[in-house]
Coordinates of N, CA, C and O and ligand atoms in Angstrom, one line a residue:
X426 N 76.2 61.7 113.4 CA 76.2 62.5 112.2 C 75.7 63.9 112.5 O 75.2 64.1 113.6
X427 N 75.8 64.8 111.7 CA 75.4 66.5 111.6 C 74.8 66.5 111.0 O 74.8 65.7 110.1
X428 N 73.9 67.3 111.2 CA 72.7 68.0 110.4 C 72.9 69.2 110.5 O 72.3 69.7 111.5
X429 N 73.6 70.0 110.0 CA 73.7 71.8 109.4 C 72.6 72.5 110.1 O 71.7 71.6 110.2
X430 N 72.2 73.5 110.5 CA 70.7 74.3 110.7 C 71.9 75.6 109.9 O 73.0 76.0 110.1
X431 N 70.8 76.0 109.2 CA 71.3 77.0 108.7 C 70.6 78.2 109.1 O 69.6 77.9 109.6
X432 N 70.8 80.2 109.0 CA 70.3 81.2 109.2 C 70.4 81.2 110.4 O 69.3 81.8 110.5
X433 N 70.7 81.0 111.6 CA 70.3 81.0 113.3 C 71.2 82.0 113.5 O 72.4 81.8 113.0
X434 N 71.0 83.0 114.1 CA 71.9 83.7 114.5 C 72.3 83.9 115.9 O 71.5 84.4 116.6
X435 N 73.4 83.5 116.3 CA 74.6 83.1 118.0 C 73.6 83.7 119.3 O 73.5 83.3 120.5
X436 N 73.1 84.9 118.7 CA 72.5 85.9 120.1 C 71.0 85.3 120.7 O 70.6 85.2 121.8
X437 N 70.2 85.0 119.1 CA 69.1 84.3 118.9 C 69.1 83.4 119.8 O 68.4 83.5 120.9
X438 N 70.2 82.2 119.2 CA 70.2 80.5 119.6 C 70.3 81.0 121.1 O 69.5 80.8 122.0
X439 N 71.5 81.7 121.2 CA 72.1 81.9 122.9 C 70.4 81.9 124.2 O 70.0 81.1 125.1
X440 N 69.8 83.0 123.5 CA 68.9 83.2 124.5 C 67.6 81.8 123.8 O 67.0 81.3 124.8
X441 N 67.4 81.4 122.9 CA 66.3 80.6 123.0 C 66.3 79.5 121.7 O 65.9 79.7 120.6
X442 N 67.0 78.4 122.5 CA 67.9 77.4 122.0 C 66.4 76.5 121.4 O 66.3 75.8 120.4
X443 N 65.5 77.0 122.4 CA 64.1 75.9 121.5 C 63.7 76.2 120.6 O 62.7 75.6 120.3
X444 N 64.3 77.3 119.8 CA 63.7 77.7 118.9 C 63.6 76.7 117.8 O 62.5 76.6 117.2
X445 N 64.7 75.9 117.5 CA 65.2 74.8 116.4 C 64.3 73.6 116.8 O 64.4 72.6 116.1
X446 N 63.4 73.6 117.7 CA 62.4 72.5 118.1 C 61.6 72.9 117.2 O 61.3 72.0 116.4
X447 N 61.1 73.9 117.0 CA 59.6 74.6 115.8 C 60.0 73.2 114.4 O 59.4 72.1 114.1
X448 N 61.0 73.7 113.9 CA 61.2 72.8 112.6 C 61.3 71.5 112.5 O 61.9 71.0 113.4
X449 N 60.9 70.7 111.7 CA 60.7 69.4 111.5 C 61.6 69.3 110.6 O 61.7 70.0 109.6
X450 N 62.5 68.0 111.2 CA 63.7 67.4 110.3 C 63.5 66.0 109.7 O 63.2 65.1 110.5
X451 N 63.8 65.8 108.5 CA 63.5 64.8 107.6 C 65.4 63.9 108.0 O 66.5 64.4 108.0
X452 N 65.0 62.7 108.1 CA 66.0 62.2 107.8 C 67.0 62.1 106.4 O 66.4 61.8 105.3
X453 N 68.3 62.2 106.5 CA 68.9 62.3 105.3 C 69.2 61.1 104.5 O 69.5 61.1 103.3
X454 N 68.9 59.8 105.5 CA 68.9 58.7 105.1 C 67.6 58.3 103.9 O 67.7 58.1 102.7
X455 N 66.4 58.2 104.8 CA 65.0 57.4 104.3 C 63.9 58.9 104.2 O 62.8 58.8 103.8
X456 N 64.4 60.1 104.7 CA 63.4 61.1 104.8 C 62.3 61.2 105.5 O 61.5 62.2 105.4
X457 N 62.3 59.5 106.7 CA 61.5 59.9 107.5 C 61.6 60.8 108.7 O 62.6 60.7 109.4
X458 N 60.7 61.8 109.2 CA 60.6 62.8 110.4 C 61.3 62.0 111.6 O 60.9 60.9 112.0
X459 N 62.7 63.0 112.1 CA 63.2 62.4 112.5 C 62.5 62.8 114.0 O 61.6 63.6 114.1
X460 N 63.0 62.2 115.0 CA 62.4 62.5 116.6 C 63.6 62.8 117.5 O 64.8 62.6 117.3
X461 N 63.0 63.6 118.7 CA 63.8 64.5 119.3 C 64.2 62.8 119.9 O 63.5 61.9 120.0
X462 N 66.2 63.0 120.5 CA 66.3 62.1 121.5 C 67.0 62.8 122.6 O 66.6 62.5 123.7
X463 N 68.2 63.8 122.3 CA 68.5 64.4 123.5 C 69.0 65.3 123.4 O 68.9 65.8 122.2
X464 N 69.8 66.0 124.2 CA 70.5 67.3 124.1 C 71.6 67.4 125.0 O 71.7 66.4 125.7
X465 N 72.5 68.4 125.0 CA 73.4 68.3 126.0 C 74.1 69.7 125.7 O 73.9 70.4 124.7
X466 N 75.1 70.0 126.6 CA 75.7 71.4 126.6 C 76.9 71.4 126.0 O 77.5 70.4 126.0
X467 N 77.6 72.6 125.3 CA 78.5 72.6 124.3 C 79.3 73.7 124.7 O 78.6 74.7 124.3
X468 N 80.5 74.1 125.3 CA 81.3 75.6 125.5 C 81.5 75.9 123.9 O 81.8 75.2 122.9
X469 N 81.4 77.1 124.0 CA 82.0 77.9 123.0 C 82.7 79.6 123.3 O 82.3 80.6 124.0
X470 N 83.6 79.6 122.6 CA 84.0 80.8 122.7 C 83.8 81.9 121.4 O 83.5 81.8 120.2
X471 N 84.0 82.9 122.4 CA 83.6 84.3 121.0 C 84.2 85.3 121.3 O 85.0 85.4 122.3
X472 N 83.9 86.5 120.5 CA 84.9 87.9 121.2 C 85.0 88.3 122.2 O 84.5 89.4 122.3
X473 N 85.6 87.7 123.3 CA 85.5 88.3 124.7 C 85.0 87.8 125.5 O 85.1 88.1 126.6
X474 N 84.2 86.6 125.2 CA 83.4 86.0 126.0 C 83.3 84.1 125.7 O 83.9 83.5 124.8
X475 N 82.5 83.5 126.7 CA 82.7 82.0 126.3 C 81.4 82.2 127.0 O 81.1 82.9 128.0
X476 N 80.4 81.0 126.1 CA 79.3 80.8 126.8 C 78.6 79.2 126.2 O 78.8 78.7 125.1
X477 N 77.7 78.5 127.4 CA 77.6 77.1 127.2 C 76.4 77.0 126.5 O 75.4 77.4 127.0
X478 N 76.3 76.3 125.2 CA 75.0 76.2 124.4 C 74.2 74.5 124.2 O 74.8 73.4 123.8
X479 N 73.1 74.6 124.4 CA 72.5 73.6 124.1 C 72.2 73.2 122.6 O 71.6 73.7 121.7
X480 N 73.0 71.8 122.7 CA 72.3 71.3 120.9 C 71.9 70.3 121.2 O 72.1 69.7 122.3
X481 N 71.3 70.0 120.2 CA 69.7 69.3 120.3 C 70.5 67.8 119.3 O 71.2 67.8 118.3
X482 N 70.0 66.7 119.9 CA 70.3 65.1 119.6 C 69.0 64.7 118.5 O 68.0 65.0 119.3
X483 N 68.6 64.3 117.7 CA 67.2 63.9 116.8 C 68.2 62.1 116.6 O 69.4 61.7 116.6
X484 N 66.8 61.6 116.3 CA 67.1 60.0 116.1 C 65.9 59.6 115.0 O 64.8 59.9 115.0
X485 N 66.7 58.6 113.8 CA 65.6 57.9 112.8 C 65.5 56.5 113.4 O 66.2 55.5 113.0
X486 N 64.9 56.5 114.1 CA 64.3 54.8 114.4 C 64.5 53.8 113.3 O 65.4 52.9 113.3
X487 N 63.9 54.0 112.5 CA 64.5 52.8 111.2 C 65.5 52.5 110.9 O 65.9 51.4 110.6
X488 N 66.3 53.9 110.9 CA 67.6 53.5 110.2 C 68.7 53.5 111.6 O 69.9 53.3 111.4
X489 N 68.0 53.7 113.0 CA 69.1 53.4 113.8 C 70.2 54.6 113.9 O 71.2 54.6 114.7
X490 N 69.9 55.7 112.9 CA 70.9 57.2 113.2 C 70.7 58.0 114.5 O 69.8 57.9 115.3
X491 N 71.4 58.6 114.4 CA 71.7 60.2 115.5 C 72.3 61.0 114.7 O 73.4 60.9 114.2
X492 N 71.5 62.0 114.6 CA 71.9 63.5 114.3 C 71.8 64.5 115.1 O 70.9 64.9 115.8
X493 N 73.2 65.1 115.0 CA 73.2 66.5 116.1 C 73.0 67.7 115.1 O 73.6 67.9 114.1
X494 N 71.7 68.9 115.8 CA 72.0 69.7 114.8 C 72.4 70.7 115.4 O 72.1 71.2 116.4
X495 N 73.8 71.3 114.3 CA 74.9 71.8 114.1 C 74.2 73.3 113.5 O 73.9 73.5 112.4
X496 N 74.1 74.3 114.8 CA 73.6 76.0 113.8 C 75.4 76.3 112.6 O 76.6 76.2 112.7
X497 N 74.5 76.6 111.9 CA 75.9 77.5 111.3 C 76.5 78.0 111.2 O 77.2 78.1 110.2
X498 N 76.6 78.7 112.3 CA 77.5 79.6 113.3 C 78.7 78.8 114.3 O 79.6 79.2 115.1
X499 N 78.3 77.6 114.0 CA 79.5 76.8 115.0 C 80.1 75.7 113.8 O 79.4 75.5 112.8
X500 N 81.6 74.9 114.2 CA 82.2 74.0 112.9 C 81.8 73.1 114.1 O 81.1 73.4 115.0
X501 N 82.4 71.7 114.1 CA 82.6 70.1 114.5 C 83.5 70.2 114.8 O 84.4 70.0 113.9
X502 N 83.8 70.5 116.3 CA 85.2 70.0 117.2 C 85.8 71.4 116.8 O 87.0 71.6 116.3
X503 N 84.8 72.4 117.0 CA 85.7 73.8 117.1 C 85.4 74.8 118.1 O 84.4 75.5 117.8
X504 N 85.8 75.1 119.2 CA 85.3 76.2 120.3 C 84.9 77.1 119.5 O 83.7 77.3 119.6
X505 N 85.6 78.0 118.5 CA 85.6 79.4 118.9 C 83.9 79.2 117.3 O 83.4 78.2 116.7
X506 N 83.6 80.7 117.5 CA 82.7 80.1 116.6 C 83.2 80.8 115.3 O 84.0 81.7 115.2
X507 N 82.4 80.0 114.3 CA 82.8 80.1 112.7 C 83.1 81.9 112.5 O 84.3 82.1 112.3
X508 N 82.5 82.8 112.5 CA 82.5 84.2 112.6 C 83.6 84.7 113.0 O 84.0 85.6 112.3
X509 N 84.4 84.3 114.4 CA 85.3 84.9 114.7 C 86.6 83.6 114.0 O 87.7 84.1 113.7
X510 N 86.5 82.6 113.8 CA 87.4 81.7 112.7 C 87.8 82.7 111.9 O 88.9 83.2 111.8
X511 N 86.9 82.9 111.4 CA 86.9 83.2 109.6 C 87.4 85.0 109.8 O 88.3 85.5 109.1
X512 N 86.6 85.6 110.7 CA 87.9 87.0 110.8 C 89.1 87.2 111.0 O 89.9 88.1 110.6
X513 N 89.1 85.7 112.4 CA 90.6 86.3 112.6 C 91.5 85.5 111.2 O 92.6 86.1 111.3
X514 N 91.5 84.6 110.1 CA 92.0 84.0 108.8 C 92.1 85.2 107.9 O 93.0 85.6 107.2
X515 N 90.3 86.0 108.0 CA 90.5 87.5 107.0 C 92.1 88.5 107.5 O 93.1 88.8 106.9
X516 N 91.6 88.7 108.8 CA 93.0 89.4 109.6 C 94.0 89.1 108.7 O 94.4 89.7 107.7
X517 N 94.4 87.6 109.3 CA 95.9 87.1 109.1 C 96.3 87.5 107.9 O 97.5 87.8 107.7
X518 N 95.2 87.5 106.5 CA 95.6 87.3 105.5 C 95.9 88.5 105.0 O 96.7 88.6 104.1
X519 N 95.2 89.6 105.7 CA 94.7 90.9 104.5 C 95.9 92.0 105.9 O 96.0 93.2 105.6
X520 N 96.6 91.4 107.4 CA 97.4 92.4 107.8 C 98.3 91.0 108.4 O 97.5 90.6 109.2
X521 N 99.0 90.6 108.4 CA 99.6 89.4 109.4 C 100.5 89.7 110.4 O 100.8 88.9 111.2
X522 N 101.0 91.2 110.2 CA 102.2 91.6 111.7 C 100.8 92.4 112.6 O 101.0 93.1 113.5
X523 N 99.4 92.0 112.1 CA 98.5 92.5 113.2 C 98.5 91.8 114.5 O 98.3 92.3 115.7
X524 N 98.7 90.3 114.0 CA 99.1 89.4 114.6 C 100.1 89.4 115.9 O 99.8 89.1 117.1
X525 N 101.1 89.8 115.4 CA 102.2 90.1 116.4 C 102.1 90.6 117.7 O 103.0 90.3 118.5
X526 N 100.7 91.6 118.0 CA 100.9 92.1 119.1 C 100.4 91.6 120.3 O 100.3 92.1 121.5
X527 N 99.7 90.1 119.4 CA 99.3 89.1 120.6 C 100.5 88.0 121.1 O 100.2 86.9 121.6
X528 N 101.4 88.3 120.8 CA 102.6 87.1 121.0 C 103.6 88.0 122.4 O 103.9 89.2 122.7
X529 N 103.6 86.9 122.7 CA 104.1 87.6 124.6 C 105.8 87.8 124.4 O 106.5 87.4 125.4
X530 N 106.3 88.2 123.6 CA 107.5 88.3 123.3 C 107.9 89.9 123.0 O 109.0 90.2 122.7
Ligands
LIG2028 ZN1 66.1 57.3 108.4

């Protein structure tokens, strides 16, 4: 399951991913404090660049869950991150032959 972290900002997280350790997360199930279990590395891409980020695994013993928490700067099963999503959709929408000049034709 996900757990959202909301306000983090990409440059922030980039350089100091422990920062999301400070806060204590309540389970969404029973509300009890969930506990760190693991972490692991995540590629992502951005304007020009791709770089590997650590997210953090939390576990509710009682209820037997795993939550990854997800900054809000990134979607679930998406490289590029939400910011550059959502510009290049504004692009497409508001010029769409801007488009064009990326097509190898
Ligand atoms: Zn729980």
């Amino acid at each position: 399951m996900i757990l959202s972290v909301r306000g983090l900002a990409f440059k922030g997280y980039l350089a100091n991913p422990e920062s999301v350790r400070q806060a204590k997360y309540p389970c969404p199930q029973c509300g009890r404090r969930l506990s760190w279990h693991d972490r692991f590395l995540r590629g992502v891409r951005f304007g020009g660049g791709q770089a590997s980020i650590t997210q953090f695994r939390l576990r509710c013993r009682p209820c037997g869950l795993t939550f990854t928490l997800q900054p809000d700067f990134l979607r679930p099963r998406q490289r590029y991150l939400a910011g550059v999503q959502e510009h290049a959709v504004e692009r497409y929408l508001t010029s769409p032959d801007s488009f064009l000049w990326e097509s190898t034709s």
